[in-house]
Amino acid sequence: METRLTRDAGCEIPIIGGAMYPCSNPELVAAVSAAGAIGIVQPVSLVFVHKHDFRVGLRKIQKLAGGKPVGLNLLIEKSSELYLERNRQWLDIALEEGVKFFITALGDPRWVVDKVKKTGGKVYHDVTEAKWAEKAIAGGVDGLICVNNRAGGHAGNVAPQRLLDDLRKYDLPLICAGGIGAEGDYVDALKMGYDGVQLGTRFIATTECTAHQDYKDAILKAKSEDIVLTVKITGVPVSVIRTDYIKKMGTEPNRLTKFLLTNGRTKHYARMFYSLRSVLQLRKSNQKGSAYKDFFQAGKSVDGVKKVEPVGVIVKRFHEAAETQKNSSKSS
């Protein structure tokens, strides 16, 4: 099934395994690529959670993927010069190791694009609405990851169809990110006109993902109405399962915290504090499972996640459903 995504990413099936902190363990990323889709390396997870030297870990993933392409995610917001320098180093190493597909988020992608284009690679950028798409396009990106209001993690505010309609005019590959839990969701996204999809929550509930079983069980039990947005974890809206802990904690910050998160002079420092705190909590929970009893990041795709399965089984089922739909359309 060829789309603009498969051509840009070098994969066979237009499915991206979304980069997730802390859930993107090497075996999960590699399994997505090995199945014919494309797995995306999340470098903070690889280095600080799963304890790999970046180059060594990347080579391990490439080997497990059987030589099929993998991609790299870079969060490029200018909140920390030290973190930006780490991103530059990771990008250089990835290019040296033959990575050709990159997904950027939260900043101006121009410096990434300038380096990647020299190697013949492609850069897609996360966007939640048209104004951010315009900034990304000005930065020279090749495609857009359209993060909608059904996504897990840092979700958008716009429904999938509306977001597609808003971004069609740019004539770039558009990837539906959010709400893809079952094969019917995948088929529907392709029928809408998306060039592919990005899965996160669905791939947490897999045998290859090393997330704690408490997390996987919470995804299996949750319904879409259980997914709520809160800024009290990272300082920006994050989709989580409404557990008893979330109900008790509430989803809105107090007045002082809200001021610190929105004031031009303090918001970067406040968000950095919240993000660092969540990184430390999630790293601990990935190893011990304890904090997952407090909060679980997930999207509204939980409705389509019925059991823990191998990645390859999921990708094959999605692909076969799309092929059946395509053949049915031709015959009619």
GROMACS .gro file of C-alpha atoms in nm:
model
  332
    1MET     CA    1   0.000   0.000   0.000
    2GLU     CA    2   0.197   0.296  -0.129
    3THR     CA    3   0.132   0.649  -0.002
    4ARG     CA    4   0.343   0.960   0.024
    5LEU     CA    5   0.439   0.843   0.376
    6THR     CA    6   0.570   0.505   0.261
    7ARG     CA    7   0.773   0.677  -0.011
    8ASP     CA    8   0.921   0.931   0.231
    9ALA     CA    9   0.986   0.687   0.517
   10GLY     CA   10   1.091   0.390   0.305
   11CYS     CA   11   0.843   0.159   0.477
   12GLU     CA   12   0.585  -0.078   0.329
   13ILE     CA   13   0.277   0.006   0.537
   14PRO     CA   14   0.171   0.368   0.617
   15ILE     CA   15   0.181   0.330   0.995
   16ILE     CA   16   0.414   0.517   1.229
   17GLY     CA   17   0.491   0.381   1.574
   18GLY     CA   18   0.476   0.706   1.769
   19ALA     CA   19   0.772   0.802   1.988
   20MET     CA   20   0.671   0.771   2.354
   21TYR     CA   21   0.838   0.855   2.681
   22PRO     CA   22   0.905   0.620   2.856
   23CYS     CA   23   0.738   0.344   2.654
   24SER     CA   24   0.956   0.342   2.341
   25ASN     CA   25   1.186   0.059   2.442
   26PRO     CA   26   1.419  -0.076   2.170
   27GLU     CA   27   1.227  -0.398   2.118
   28LEU     CA   28   0.900  -0.211   2.059
   29VAL     CA   29   1.049   0.038   1.812
   30ALA     CA   30   1.222  -0.240   1.620
   31ALA     CA   31   0.911  -0.458   1.610
   32VAL     CA   32   0.711  -0.182   1.441
   33SER     CA   33   0.972  -0.147   1.167
   34ALA     CA   34   1.019  -0.523   1.132
   35ALA     CA   35   0.643  -0.554   1.071
   36GLY     CA   36   0.667  -0.325   0.768
   37ALA     CA   37   0.562   0.001   0.931
   38ILE     CA   38   0.817   0.247   1.074
   39GLY     CA   39   0.919   0.267   1.440
   40ILE     CA   40   1.037   0.600   1.578
   41VAL     CA   41   1.320   0.618   1.832
   42GLN     CA   42   1.255   0.843   2.132
   43PRO     CA   43   1.610   0.933   2.240
   44VAL     CA   44   1.533   1.032   2.600
   45SER     CA   45   1.365   0.695   2.652
   46LEU     CA   46   1.650   0.512   2.482
   47VAL     CA   47   1.924   0.681   2.684
   48PHE     CA   48   1.777   0.771   3.022
   49VAL     CA   49   1.509   0.505   3.074
   50HIS     CA   50   1.645   0.203   2.892
   51LYS     CA   51   2.008   0.293   2.967
   52HIS     CA   52   2.165   0.262   2.622
   53ASP     CA   53   2.442   0.471   2.478
   54PHE     CA   54   2.255   0.642   2.195
   55ARG     CA   55   2.464   0.507   1.908
   56VAL     CA   56   2.479   0.156   2.053
   57GLY     CA   57   2.104   0.158   2.124
   58LEU     CA   58   2.023   0.283   1.775
   59ARG     CA   59   2.235   0.009   1.619
   60LYS     CA   60   2.059  -0.249   1.836
   61ILE     CA   61   1.718  -0.127   1.714
   62GLN     CA   62   1.832  -0.132   1.352
   63LYS     CA   63   1.961  -0.488   1.392
   64LEU     CA   64   1.639  -0.607   1.560
   65ALA     CA   65   1.442  -0.441   1.279
   66GLY     CA   66   1.624  -0.660   1.029
   67GLY     CA   67   1.764  -0.368   0.837
   68LYS     CA   68   1.425  -0.208   0.776
   69PRO     CA   69   1.411   0.171   0.826
   70VAL     CA   70   1.362   0.335   1.164
   71GLY     CA   71   1.306   0.702   1.237
   72LEU     CA   72   1.405   0.948   1.508
   73ASN     CA   73   1.198   1.193   1.714
   74LEU     CA   74   1.345   1.526   1.826
   75LEU     CA   75   1.176   1.770   2.067
   76ILE     CA   76   1.334   2.099   1.967
   77GLU     CA   77   1.171   2.363   2.188
   78LYS     CA   78   1.427   2.621   2.304
   79SER     CA   79   1.362   2.568   2.674
   80SER     CA   80   1.710   2.436   2.751
   81GLU     CA   81   2.034   2.493   2.559
   82LEU     CA   82   2.177   2.175   2.713
   83TYR     CA   83   1.885   1.970   2.582
   84LEU     CA   84   1.909   2.133   2.238
   85GLU     CA   85   2.278   2.042   2.224
   86ARG     CA   86   2.186   1.682   2.308
   87ASN     CA   87   1.938   1.690   2.019
   88ARG     CA   88   2.208   1.814   1.782
   89GLN     CA   89   2.435   1.530   1.889
   90TRP     CA   90   2.160   1.270   1.852
   91LEU     CA   91   2.075   1.403   1.506
   92ASP     CA   92   2.436   1.387   1.391
   93ILE     CA   93   2.475   1.030   1.516
   94ALA     CA   94   2.146   0.921   1.357
   95LEU     CA   95   2.254   1.064   1.022
   96GLU     CA   96   2.589   0.887   1.051
   97GLU     CA   97   2.403   0.561   1.119
   98GLY     CA   98   2.188   0.597   0.809
   99VAL     CA   99   1.858   0.722   0.953
  100LYS     CA  100   1.657   0.903   0.684
  101PHE     CA  101   1.323   0.982   0.850
  102PHE     CA  102   1.273   1.232   1.133
  103ILE     CA  103   0.980   1.371   1.330
  104THR     CA  104   1.026   1.704   1.509
  105ALA     CA  105   0.804   1.880   1.761
  106LEU     CA  106   0.769   2.197   1.970
  107GLY     CA  107   1.004   2.434   1.788
  108ASP     CA  108   1.141   2.568   1.461
  109PRO     CA  109   1.256   2.265   1.259
  110ARG     CA  110   1.473   2.461   1.015
  111TRP     CA  111   1.809   2.354   1.162
  112VAL     CA  112   1.701   1.988   1.152
  113VAL     CA  113   1.571   2.020   0.796
  114ASP     CA  114   1.893   2.184   0.675
  115LYS     CA  115   2.103   1.892   0.802
  116VAL     CA  116   1.866   1.615   0.696
  117LYS     CA  117   1.808   1.745   0.343
  118LYS     CA  118   2.183   1.718   0.271
  119THR     CA  119   2.155   1.339   0.321
  120GLY     CA  120   1.836   1.296   0.119
  121GLY     CA  121   1.626   1.241   0.431
  122LYS     CA  122   1.277   1.363   0.521
  123VAL     CA  123   1.145   1.565   0.817
  124TYR     CA  124   0.783   1.562   0.938
  125HIS     CA  125   0.664   1.794   1.215
  126ASP     CA  126   0.394   1.762   1.484
  127VAL     CA  127   0.114   2.018   1.447
  128THR     CA  128  -0.222   2.064   1.616
  129GLU     CA  129  -0.367   2.341   1.397
  130ALA     CA  130  -0.304   2.547   1.084
  131LYS     CA  131  -0.098   2.824   1.244
  132TRP     CA  132   0.163   2.574   1.362
  133ALA     CA  133   0.157   2.402   1.023
  134GLU     CA  134   0.244   2.732   0.857
  135LYS     CA  135   0.544   2.779   1.087
  136ALA     CA  136   0.661   2.422   1.019
  137ILE     CA  137   0.623   2.468   0.644
  138ALA     CA  138   0.824   2.789   0.667
  139GLY     CA  139   1.091   2.572   0.829
  140GLY     CA  140   1.100   2.348   0.521
  141VAL     CA  141   0.939   2.028   0.650
  142ASP     CA  142   0.830   1.750   0.414
  143GLY     CA  143   0.513   1.638   0.595
  144LEU     CA  144   0.286   1.702   0.894
  145ILE     CA  145   0.191   1.479   1.186
  146CYS     CA  146  -0.166   1.598   1.249
  147VAL     CA  147  -0.215   1.561   1.626
  148ASN     CA  148  -0.591   1.568   1.687
  149ASN     CA  149  -0.821   1.584   1.988
  150ARG     CA  150  -0.827   1.206   2.026
  151ALA     CA  151  -0.451   1.168   2.073
  152GLY     CA  152  -0.271   1.051   2.383
  153GLY     CA  153   0.008   1.249   2.545
  154HIS     CA  154   0.017   1.609   2.425
  155ALA     CA  155  -0.310   1.615   2.232
  156GLY     CA  156  -0.460   1.878   2.004
  157ASN     CA  157  -0.800   2.048   2.012
  158VAL     CA  158  -0.932   1.973   1.662
  159ALA     CA  159  -1.117   1.664   1.538
  160PRO     CA  160  -0.943   1.445   1.276
  161GLN     CA  161  -1.168   1.538   0.981
  162ARG     CA  162  -1.158   1.910   1.059
  163LEU     CA  163  -0.781   1.904   1.097
  164LEU     CA  164  -0.745   1.727   0.764
  165ASP     CA  165  -0.971   1.982   0.596
  166ASP     CA  166  -0.772   2.269   0.746
  167LEU     CA  167  -0.435   2.132   0.629
  168ARG     CA  168  -0.513   1.987   0.284
  169LYS     CA  169  -0.431   2.319   0.117
  170TYR     CA  170  -0.061   2.282   0.197
  171ASP     CA  171  -0.033   1.976  -0.032
  172LEU     CA  172   0.202   1.789   0.201
  173PRO     CA  173   0.173   1.433   0.335
  174LEU     CA  174  -0.067   1.438   0.632
  175ILE     CA  175  -0.056   1.176   0.908
  176CYS     CA  176  -0.351   1.115   1.140
  177ALA     CA  177  -0.222   1.104   1.499
  178GLY     CA  178  -0.487   1.018   1.755
  179GLY     CA  179  -0.784   0.784   1.784
  180ILE     CA  180  -0.638   0.488   1.591
  181GLY     CA  181  -0.696   0.186   1.812
  182ALA     CA  182  -0.860  -0.068   1.581
  183GLU     CA  183  -0.830  -0.155   1.214
  184GLY     CA  184  -1.157   0.025   1.136
  185ASP     CA  185  -1.007   0.351   1.265
  186TYR     CA  186  -0.708   0.300   1.036
  187VAL     CA  187  -0.923   0.231   0.732
  188ASP     CA  188  -1.140   0.536   0.808
  189ALA     CA  189  -0.834   0.763   0.832
  190LEU     CA  190  -0.705   0.648   0.494
  191LYS     CA  191  -1.052   0.689   0.341
  192MET     CA  192  -1.064   1.047   0.472
  193GLY     CA  193  -0.751   1.122   0.273
  194TYR     CA  194  -0.470   1.088   0.525
  195ASP     CA  195  -0.141   0.949   0.391
  196GLY     CA  196  -0.093   0.734   0.699
  197VAL     CA  197  -0.151   0.711   1.073
  198GLN     CA  198   0.053   0.731   1.391
  199LEU     CA  199  -0.017   0.487   1.675
  200GLY     CA  200   0.090   0.531   2.035
  201THR     CA  201  -0.160   0.392   2.286
  202ARG     CA  202  -0.229   0.081   2.072
  203PHE     CA  203   0.141  -0.010   2.073
  204ILE     CA  204   0.173   0.022   2.452
  205ALA     CA  205  -0.063  -0.274   2.486
  206THR     CA  206   0.176  -0.511   2.306
  207THR     CA  207   0.398  -0.797   2.410
  208GLU     CA  208   0.710  -0.609   2.295
  209CYS     CA  209   0.643  -0.300   2.504
  210THR     CA  210   0.810  -0.316   2.845
  211ALA     CA  211   0.566  -0.078   3.015
  212HIS     CA  212   0.439  -0.209   3.346
  213GLN     CA  213   0.142  -0.446   3.331
  214ASP     CA  214  -0.062  -0.201   3.541
  215TYR     CA  215  -0.037   0.046   3.252
  216LYS     CA  216  -0.144  -0.208   2.990
  217ASP     CA  217  -0.436  -0.323   3.207
  218ALA     CA  218  -0.552   0.036   3.251
  219ILE     CA  219  -0.560   0.084   2.872
  220LEU     CA  220  -0.759  -0.237   2.824
  221LYS     CA  221  -1.016  -0.132   3.085
  222ALA     CA  222  -1.053   0.232   2.979
  223LYS     CA  223  -1.319   0.381   2.748
  224SER     CA  224  -1.282   0.698   2.543
  225GLU     CA  225  -1.495   0.890   2.793
  226ASP     CA  226  -1.235   0.807   3.059
  227ILE     CA  227  -0.969   1.012   2.876
  228VAL     CA  228  -0.928   1.367   3.009
  229LEU     CA  229  -0.683   1.653   2.956
  230THR     CA  230  -0.474   1.788   3.241
  231VAL     CA  231  -0.195   2.046   3.260
  232LYS     CA  232  -0.093   1.937   3.610
  233ILE     CA  233   0.155   1.675   3.489
  234THR     CA  234   0.381   1.848   3.236
  235GLY     CA  235   0.252   2.206   3.236
  236VAL     CA  236   0.077   2.169   2.898
  237PRO     CA  237  -0.241   1.968   2.820
  238VAL     CA  238  -0.181   1.593   2.838
  239SER     CA  239  -0.436   1.318   2.777
  240VAL     CA  240  -0.458   1.072   3.065
  241ILE     CA  241  -0.694   0.804   3.193
  242ARG     CA  242  -0.926   0.943   3.460
  243THR     CA  243  -0.826   0.723   3.750
  244ASP     CA  244  -0.924   0.779   4.112
  245TYR     CA  245  -0.596   0.963   4.158
  246ILE     CA  246  -0.671   1.202   3.870
  247LYS     CA  247  -1.022   1.263   4.008
  248LYS     CA  248  -0.875   1.351   4.347
  249MET     CA  249  -0.592   1.564   4.203
  250GLY     CA  250  -0.816   1.747   3.955
  251THR     CA  251  -0.714   1.851   3.605
  252GLU     CA  252  -0.690   2.230   3.644
  253PRO     CA  253  -0.401   2.414   3.815
  254ASN     CA  254  -0.454   2.664   4.094
  255ARG     CA  255  -0.442   3.036   4.012
  256LEU     CA  256  -0.073   3.079   4.095
  257THR     CA  257   0.033   2.779   3.886
  258LYS     CA  258  -0.187   2.891   3.597
  259PHE     CA  259  -0.023   3.235   3.606
  260LEU     CA  260   0.327   3.084   3.607
  261LEU     CA  261   0.238   2.856   3.313
  262THR     CA  262   0.095   3.136   3.098
  263ASN     CA  263   0.302   3.442   3.187
  264GLY     CA  264   0.555   3.525   2.916
  265ARG     CA  265   0.841   3.565   3.165
  266THR     CA  266   0.781   3.247   3.363
  267LYS     CA  267   0.606   2.993   3.140
  268HIS     CA  268   0.921   2.830   2.999
  269TYR     CA  269   1.070   2.780   3.346
  270ALA     CA  270   0.740   2.654   3.490
  271ARG     CA  271   0.689   2.409   3.203
  272MET     CA  272   1.050   2.294   3.238
  273PHE     CA  273   0.989   2.222   3.607
  274TYR     CA  274   0.669   2.027   3.540
  275SER     CA  275   0.825   1.836   3.252
  276LEU     CA  276   1.131   1.740   3.455
  277ARG     CA  277   0.913   1.622   3.740
  278SER     CA  278   0.700   1.408   3.507
  279VAL     CA  279   1.011   1.263   3.339
  280LEU     CA  280   1.145   1.148   3.675
  281GLN     CA  281   0.808   1.004   3.781
  282LEU     CA  282   0.755   0.818   3.456
  283ARG     CA  283   1.108   0.675   3.452
  284LYS     CA  284   1.055   0.532   3.800
  285SER     CA  285   0.711   0.397   3.710
  286ASN     CA  286   0.842   0.233   3.394
  287GLN     CA  287   1.077   0.031   3.611
  288LYS     CA  288   0.858  -0.034   3.915
  289GLY     CA  289   0.503   0.036   3.807
  290SER     CA  290   0.417   0.236   4.119
  291ALA     CA  291   0.340   0.575   3.966
  292TYR     CA  292   0.123   0.422   3.695
  293LYS     CA  293  -0.135   0.374   3.969
  294ASP     CA  294  -0.145   0.755   3.978
  295PHE     CA  295  -0.164   0.844   3.609
  296PHE     CA  296  -0.152   0.675   3.272
  297GLN     CA  297  -0.106   0.871   2.952
  298ALA     CA  298  -0.340   0.741   2.682
  299GLY     CA  299  -0.562   0.858   2.397
  300LYS     CA  300  -0.924   0.794   2.301
  301SER     CA  301  -0.811   0.506   2.085
  302VAL     CA  302  -0.849   0.294   2.401
  303ASP     CA  303  -1.196   0.201   2.270
  304GLY     CA  304  -1.031  -0.013   2.003
  305VAL     CA  305  -0.772  -0.182   2.226
  306LYS     CA  306  -0.915  -0.512   2.347
  307LYS     CA  307  -0.609  -0.720   2.435
  308VAL     CA  308  -0.230  -0.724   2.456
  309GLU     CA  309  -0.092  -0.856   2.126
  310PRO     CA  310   0.236  -0.877   1.935
  311VAL     CA  311   0.310  -0.573   1.719
  312GLY     CA  312   0.333  -0.782   1.405
  313VAL     CA  313  -0.019  -0.921   1.454
  314ILE     CA  314  -0.162  -0.570   1.491
  315VAL     CA  315   0.015  -0.428   1.187
  316LYS     CA  316  -0.082  -0.728   0.972
  317ARG     CA  317  -0.448  -0.702   1.075
  318PHE     CA  318  -0.456  -0.327   1.001
  319HIS     CA  319  -0.289  -0.381   0.664
  320GLU     CA  320  -0.524  -0.661   0.563
  321ALA     CA  321  -0.827  -0.450   0.656
  322ALA     CA  322  -0.703  -0.164   0.438
  323GLU     CA  323  -0.629  -0.398   0.148
  324THR     CA  324  -0.977  -0.550   0.175
  325GLN     CA  325  -1.131  -0.203   0.169
  326LYS     CA  326  -0.921  -0.100  -0.130
  327ASN     CA  327  -1.012  -0.412  -0.328
  328SER     CA  328  -1.379  -0.371  -0.237
  329SER     CA  329  -1.374  -0.012  -0.362
  330LYS     CA  330  -1.216  -0.121  -0.691
  331SER     CA  331  -1.471  -0.394  -0.753
  332SER     CA  332  -1.765  -0.165  -0.684
   0.00000   0.00000   0.00000
